[in-house]
One Martini backbone bead per residue (centre of mass of N, CA, C, O) as a GRO file, in nm:
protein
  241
    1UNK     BB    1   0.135   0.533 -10.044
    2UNK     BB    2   0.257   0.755  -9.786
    3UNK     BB    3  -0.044   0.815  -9.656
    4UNK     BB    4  -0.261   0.716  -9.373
    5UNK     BB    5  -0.547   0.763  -9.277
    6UNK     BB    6  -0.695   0.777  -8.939
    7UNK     BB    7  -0.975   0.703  -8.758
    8UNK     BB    8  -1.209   0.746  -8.515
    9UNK     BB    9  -1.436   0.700  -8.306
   10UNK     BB   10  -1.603   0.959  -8.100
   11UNK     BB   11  -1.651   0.778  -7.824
   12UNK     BB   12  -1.321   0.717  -7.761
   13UNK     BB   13  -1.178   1.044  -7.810
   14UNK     BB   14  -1.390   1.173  -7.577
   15UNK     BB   15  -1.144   1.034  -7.409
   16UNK     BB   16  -0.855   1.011  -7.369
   17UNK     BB   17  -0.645   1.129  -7.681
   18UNK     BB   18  -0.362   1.034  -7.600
   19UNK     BB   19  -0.366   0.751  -7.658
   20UNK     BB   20  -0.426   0.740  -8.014
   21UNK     BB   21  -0.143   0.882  -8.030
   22UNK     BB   22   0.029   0.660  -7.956
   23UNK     BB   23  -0.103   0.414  -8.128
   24UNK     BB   24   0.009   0.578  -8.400
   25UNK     BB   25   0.308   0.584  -8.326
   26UNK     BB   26   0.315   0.266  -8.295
   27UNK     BB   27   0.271   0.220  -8.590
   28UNK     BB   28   0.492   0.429  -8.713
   29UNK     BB   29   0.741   0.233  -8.599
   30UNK     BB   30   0.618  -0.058  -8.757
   31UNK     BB   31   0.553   0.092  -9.041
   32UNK     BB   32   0.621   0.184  -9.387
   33UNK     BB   33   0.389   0.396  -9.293
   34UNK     BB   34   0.190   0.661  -9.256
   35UNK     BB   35  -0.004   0.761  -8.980
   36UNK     BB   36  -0.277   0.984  -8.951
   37UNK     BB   37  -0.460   1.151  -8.764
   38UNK     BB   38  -0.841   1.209  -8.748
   39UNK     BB   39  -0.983   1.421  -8.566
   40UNK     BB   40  -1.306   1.400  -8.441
   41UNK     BB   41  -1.581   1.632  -8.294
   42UNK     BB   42  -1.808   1.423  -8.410
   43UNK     BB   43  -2.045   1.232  -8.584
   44UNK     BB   44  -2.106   1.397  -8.768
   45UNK     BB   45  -1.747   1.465  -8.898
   46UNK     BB   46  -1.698   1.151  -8.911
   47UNK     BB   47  -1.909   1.089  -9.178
   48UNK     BB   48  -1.844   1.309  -9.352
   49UNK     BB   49  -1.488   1.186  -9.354
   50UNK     BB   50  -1.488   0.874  -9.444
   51UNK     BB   51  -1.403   0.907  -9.726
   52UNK     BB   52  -1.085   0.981  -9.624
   53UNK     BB   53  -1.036   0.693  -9.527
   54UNK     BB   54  -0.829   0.414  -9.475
   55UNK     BB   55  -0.877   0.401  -9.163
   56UNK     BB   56  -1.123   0.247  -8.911
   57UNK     BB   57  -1.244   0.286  -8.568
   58UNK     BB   58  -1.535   0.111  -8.539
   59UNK     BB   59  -1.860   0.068  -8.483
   60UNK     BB   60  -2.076  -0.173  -8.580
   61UNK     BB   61  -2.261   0.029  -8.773
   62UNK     BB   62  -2.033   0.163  -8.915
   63UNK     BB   63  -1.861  -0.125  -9.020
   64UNK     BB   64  -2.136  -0.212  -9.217
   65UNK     BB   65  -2.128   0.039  -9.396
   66UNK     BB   66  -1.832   0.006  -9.498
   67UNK     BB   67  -1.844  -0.298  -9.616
   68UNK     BB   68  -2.035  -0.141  -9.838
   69UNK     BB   69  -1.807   0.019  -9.910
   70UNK     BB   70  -1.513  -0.184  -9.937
   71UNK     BB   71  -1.403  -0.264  -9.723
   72UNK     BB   72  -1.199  -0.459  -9.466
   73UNK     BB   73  -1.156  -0.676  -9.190
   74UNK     BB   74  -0.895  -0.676  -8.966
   75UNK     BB   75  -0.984  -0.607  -8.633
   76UNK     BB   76  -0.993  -0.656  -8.286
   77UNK     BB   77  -1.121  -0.665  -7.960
   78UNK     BB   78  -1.103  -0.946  -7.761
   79UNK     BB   79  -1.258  -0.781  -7.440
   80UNK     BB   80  -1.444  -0.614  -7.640
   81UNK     BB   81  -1.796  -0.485  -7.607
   82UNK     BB   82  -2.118  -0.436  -7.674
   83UNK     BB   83  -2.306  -0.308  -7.423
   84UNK     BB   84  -2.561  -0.313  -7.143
   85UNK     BB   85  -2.775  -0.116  -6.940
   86UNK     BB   86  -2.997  -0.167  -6.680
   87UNK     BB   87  -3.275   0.093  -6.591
   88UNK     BB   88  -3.444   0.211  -6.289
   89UNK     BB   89  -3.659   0.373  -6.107
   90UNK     BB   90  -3.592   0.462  -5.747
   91UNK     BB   91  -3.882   0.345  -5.674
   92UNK     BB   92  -3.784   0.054  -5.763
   93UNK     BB   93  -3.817  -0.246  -5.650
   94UNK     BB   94  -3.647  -0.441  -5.687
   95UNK     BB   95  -3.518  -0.541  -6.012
   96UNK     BB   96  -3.565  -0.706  -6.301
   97UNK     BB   97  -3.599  -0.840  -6.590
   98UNK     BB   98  -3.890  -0.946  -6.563
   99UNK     BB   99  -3.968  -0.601  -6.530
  100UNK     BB  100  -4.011  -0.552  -6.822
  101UNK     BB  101  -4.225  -0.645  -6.876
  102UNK     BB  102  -4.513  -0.461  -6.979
  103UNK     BB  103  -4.313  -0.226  -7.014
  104UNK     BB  104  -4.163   0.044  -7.008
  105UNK     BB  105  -3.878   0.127  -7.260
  106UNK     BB  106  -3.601   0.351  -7.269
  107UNK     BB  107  -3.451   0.390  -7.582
  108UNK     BB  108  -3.231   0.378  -7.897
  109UNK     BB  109  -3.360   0.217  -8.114
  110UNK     BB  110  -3.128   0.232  -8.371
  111UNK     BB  111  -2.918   0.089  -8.160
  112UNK     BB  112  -2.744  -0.167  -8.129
  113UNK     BB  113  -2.746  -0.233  -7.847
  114UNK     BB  114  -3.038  -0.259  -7.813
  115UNK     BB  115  -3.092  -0.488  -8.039
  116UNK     BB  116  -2.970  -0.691  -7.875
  117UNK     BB  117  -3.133  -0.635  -7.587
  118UNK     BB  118  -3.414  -0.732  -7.719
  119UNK     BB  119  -3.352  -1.001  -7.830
  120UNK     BB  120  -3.262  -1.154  -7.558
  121UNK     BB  121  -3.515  -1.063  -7.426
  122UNK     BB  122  -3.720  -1.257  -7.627
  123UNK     BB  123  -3.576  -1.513  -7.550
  124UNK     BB  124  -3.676  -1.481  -7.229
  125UNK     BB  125  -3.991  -1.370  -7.263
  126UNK     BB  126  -3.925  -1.079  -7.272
  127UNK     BB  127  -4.213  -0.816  -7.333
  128UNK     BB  128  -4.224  -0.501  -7.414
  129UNK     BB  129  -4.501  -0.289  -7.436
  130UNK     BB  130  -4.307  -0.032  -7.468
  131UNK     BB  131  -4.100   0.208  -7.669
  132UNK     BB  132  -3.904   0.460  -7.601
  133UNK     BB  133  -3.786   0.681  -7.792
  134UNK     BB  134  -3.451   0.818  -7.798
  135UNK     BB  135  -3.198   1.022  -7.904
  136UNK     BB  136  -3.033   0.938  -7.629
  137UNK     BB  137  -2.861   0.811  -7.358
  138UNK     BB  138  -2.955   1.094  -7.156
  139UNK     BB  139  -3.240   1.069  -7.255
  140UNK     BB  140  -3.266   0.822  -7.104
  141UNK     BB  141  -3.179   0.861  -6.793
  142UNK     BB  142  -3.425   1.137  -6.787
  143UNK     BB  143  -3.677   0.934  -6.819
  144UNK     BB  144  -3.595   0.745  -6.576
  145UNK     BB  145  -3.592   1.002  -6.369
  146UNK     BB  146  -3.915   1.079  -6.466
  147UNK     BB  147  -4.101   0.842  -6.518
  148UNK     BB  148  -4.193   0.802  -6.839
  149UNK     BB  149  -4.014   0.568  -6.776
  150UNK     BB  150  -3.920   0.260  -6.548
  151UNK     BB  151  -3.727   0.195  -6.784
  152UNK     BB  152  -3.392   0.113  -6.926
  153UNK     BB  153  -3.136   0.161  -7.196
  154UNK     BB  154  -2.779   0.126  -7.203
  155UNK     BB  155  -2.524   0.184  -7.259
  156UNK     BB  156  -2.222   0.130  -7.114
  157UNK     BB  157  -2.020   0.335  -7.171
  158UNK     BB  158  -2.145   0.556  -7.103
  159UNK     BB  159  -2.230   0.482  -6.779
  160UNK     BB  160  -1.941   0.507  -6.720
  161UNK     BB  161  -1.874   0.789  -6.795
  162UNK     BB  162  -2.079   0.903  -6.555
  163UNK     BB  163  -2.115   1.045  -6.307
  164UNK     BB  164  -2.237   0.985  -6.006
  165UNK     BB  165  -2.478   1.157  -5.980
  166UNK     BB  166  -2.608   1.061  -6.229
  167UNK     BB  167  -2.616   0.742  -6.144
  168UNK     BB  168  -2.835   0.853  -5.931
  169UNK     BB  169  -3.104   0.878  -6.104
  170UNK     BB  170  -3.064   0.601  -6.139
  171UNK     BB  171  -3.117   0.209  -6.155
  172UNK     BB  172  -2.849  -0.037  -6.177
  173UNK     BB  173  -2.942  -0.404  -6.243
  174UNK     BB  174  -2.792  -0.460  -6.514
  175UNK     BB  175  -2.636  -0.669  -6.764
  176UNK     BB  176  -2.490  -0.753  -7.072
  177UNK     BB  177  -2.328  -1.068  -7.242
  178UNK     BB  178  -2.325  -1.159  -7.532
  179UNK     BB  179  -2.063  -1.119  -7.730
  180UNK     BB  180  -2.173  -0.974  -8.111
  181UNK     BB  181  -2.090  -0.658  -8.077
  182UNK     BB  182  -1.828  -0.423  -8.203
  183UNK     BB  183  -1.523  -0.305  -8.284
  184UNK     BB  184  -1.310  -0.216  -8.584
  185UNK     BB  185  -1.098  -0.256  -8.795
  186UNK     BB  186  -1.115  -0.072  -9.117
  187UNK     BB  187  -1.039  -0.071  -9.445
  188UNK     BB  188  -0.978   0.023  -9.765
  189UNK     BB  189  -0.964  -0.032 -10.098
  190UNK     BB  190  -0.674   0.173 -10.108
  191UNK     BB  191  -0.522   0.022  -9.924
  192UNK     BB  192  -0.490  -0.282  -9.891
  193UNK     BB  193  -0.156  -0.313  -9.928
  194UNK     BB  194  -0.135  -0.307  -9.633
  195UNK     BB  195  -0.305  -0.529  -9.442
  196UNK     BB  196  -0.125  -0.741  -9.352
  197UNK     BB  197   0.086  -0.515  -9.211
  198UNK     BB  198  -0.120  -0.450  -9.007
  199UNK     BB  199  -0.228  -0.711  -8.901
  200UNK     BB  200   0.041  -0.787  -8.798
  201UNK     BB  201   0.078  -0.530  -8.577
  202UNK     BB  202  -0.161  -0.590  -8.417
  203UNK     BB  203  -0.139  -0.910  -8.369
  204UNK     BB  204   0.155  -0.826  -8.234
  205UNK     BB  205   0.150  -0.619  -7.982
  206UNK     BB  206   0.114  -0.803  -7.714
  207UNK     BB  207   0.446  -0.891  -7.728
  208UNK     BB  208   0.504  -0.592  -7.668
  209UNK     BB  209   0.602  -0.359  -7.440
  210UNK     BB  210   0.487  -0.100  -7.601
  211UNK     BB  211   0.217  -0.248  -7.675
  212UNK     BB  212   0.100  -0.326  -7.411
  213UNK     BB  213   0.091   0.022  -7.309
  214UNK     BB  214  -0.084   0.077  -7.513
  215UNK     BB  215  -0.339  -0.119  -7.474
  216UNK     BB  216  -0.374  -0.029  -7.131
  217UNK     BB  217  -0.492   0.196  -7.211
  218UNK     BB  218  -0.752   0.095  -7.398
  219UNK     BB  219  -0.821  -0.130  -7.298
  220UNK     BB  220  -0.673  -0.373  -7.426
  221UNK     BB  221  -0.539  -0.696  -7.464
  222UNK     BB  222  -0.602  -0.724  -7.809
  223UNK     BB  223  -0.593  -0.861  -8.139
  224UNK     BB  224  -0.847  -1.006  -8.346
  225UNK     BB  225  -0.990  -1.166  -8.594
  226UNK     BB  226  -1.260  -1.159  -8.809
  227UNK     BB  227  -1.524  -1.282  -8.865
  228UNK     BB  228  -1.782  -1.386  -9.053
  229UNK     BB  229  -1.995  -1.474  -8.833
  230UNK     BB  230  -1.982  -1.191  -8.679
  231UNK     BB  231  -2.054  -1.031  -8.942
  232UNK     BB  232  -2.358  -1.146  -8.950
  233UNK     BB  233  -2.480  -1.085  -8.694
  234UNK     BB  234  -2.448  -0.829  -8.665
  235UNK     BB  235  -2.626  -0.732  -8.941
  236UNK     BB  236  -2.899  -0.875  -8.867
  237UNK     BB  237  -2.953  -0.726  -8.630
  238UNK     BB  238  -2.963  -0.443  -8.780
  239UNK     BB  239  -3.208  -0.548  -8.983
  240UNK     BB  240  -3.368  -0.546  -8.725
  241UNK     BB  241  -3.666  -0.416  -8.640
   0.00000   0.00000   0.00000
């Protein structure tokens, strides 16, 4: 194989994606072998074209779908997780998360950290009367400023990336901690022999001066290895109504 296509989440490529074509260069000048970026233009279009993907730097939800298709994960960023906001209507003083009990609650029910952050909420003993399901994490952000419901869960990157205006439309009054699901580089079946050759230039990025400025730009600290037990954790929560 002389040529490897690797895929990037479309929402980490949505805003600077000259960073990922430098991490590509930076790739292409340690391995054996030459990676292509495949940039997608939405979550259709990058679905579409997984099964052309080598290497796929994927969301957790994406990655336990590829290692059921015969991935298999090669390393992760040490320093990122996938958190939540919690955000509450301009009207409601002082929130917390015990404020969450008995209420309705809009996220996007299908989306893992949602699930993580609901599972959270259970350990807590808050149990939100009502679910509001919407299509978006900016459909969660219109429906708590229009208080159709008073509370909402938002993706924490979504949440960061919002304009000054849009995040004055609700109060964000908590952040989720778990450090439970991540994004993961994960590789093809068709690829794996490259698998070793790739961890390792990946596992030592952060000790080379131009693997660190390509790092700091991805907002990466280094990158380390997935454990079994991280895969499960993820997986159950997934799997979890």
């Amino acid at each position: 194989m002389n040529k490897l296509t690797l895929m990037i989440c479309p929402h980490d490529t949505a805003k600077k994606p000259d960073r990922w074509f430098r991490f590509i260069q930076y790739l292409n000048n340690q391995l054996d072998v030459n990676v292509h970026l495949e940039v997608s233009l939405d979550f259709q279009d990058f679905h579409q074209h997984l099964d052309q993907a080598d290497i796929v730097y994927a969301n957790p939800a994406d990655s336990i779908r590829l290692r059921e298709q015969g991935f298999s994960a090669v390393v992760r960023p040490s320093n990122l997780y996938d958190e939540v906001v919690y955000i509450a209507n301009q009207d409601i003083a002082n929130p917390t998360l015990d404020s969450l009990h008995g209420e309705t609650l809009a996220t996007v029910k299908s989306m893992l950290p949602s699930k993580v952050a609901l599972q959270s909420l259970k350990e807590k003993g808050i149990a939100p009367a009502q679910l509001l399901d919407k299509s978006s994490w900016l459909g969660v952000i219109n429906s708590v400023s229009k208080n159709e419901a008073p509370f909402g869960i938002v993706y924490k990157d979504t949440y960061q990336e919002l304009s000054a205006n849009t995040k004055a439309m609700v109060n964000a009054f908590a952040e989720s901690d778990e450090k439970v699901i991540f994004h993961g580089i994960q590789i093809s079946p068709n690829a794996m022999d490259h698998k070793s050759e790739l961890e390792r230039v990946l596992l030592e990025m952060n000790t080379t001066p131009a693997g660190k400025d390509v790092l700091q730009e991805l907002n990466i600290e280094g990158w380390c290895k997935t454990t079994s037990e991280e895969i499960s954790t993820a997986k159950e929560i997934m799997m979890a109504a």
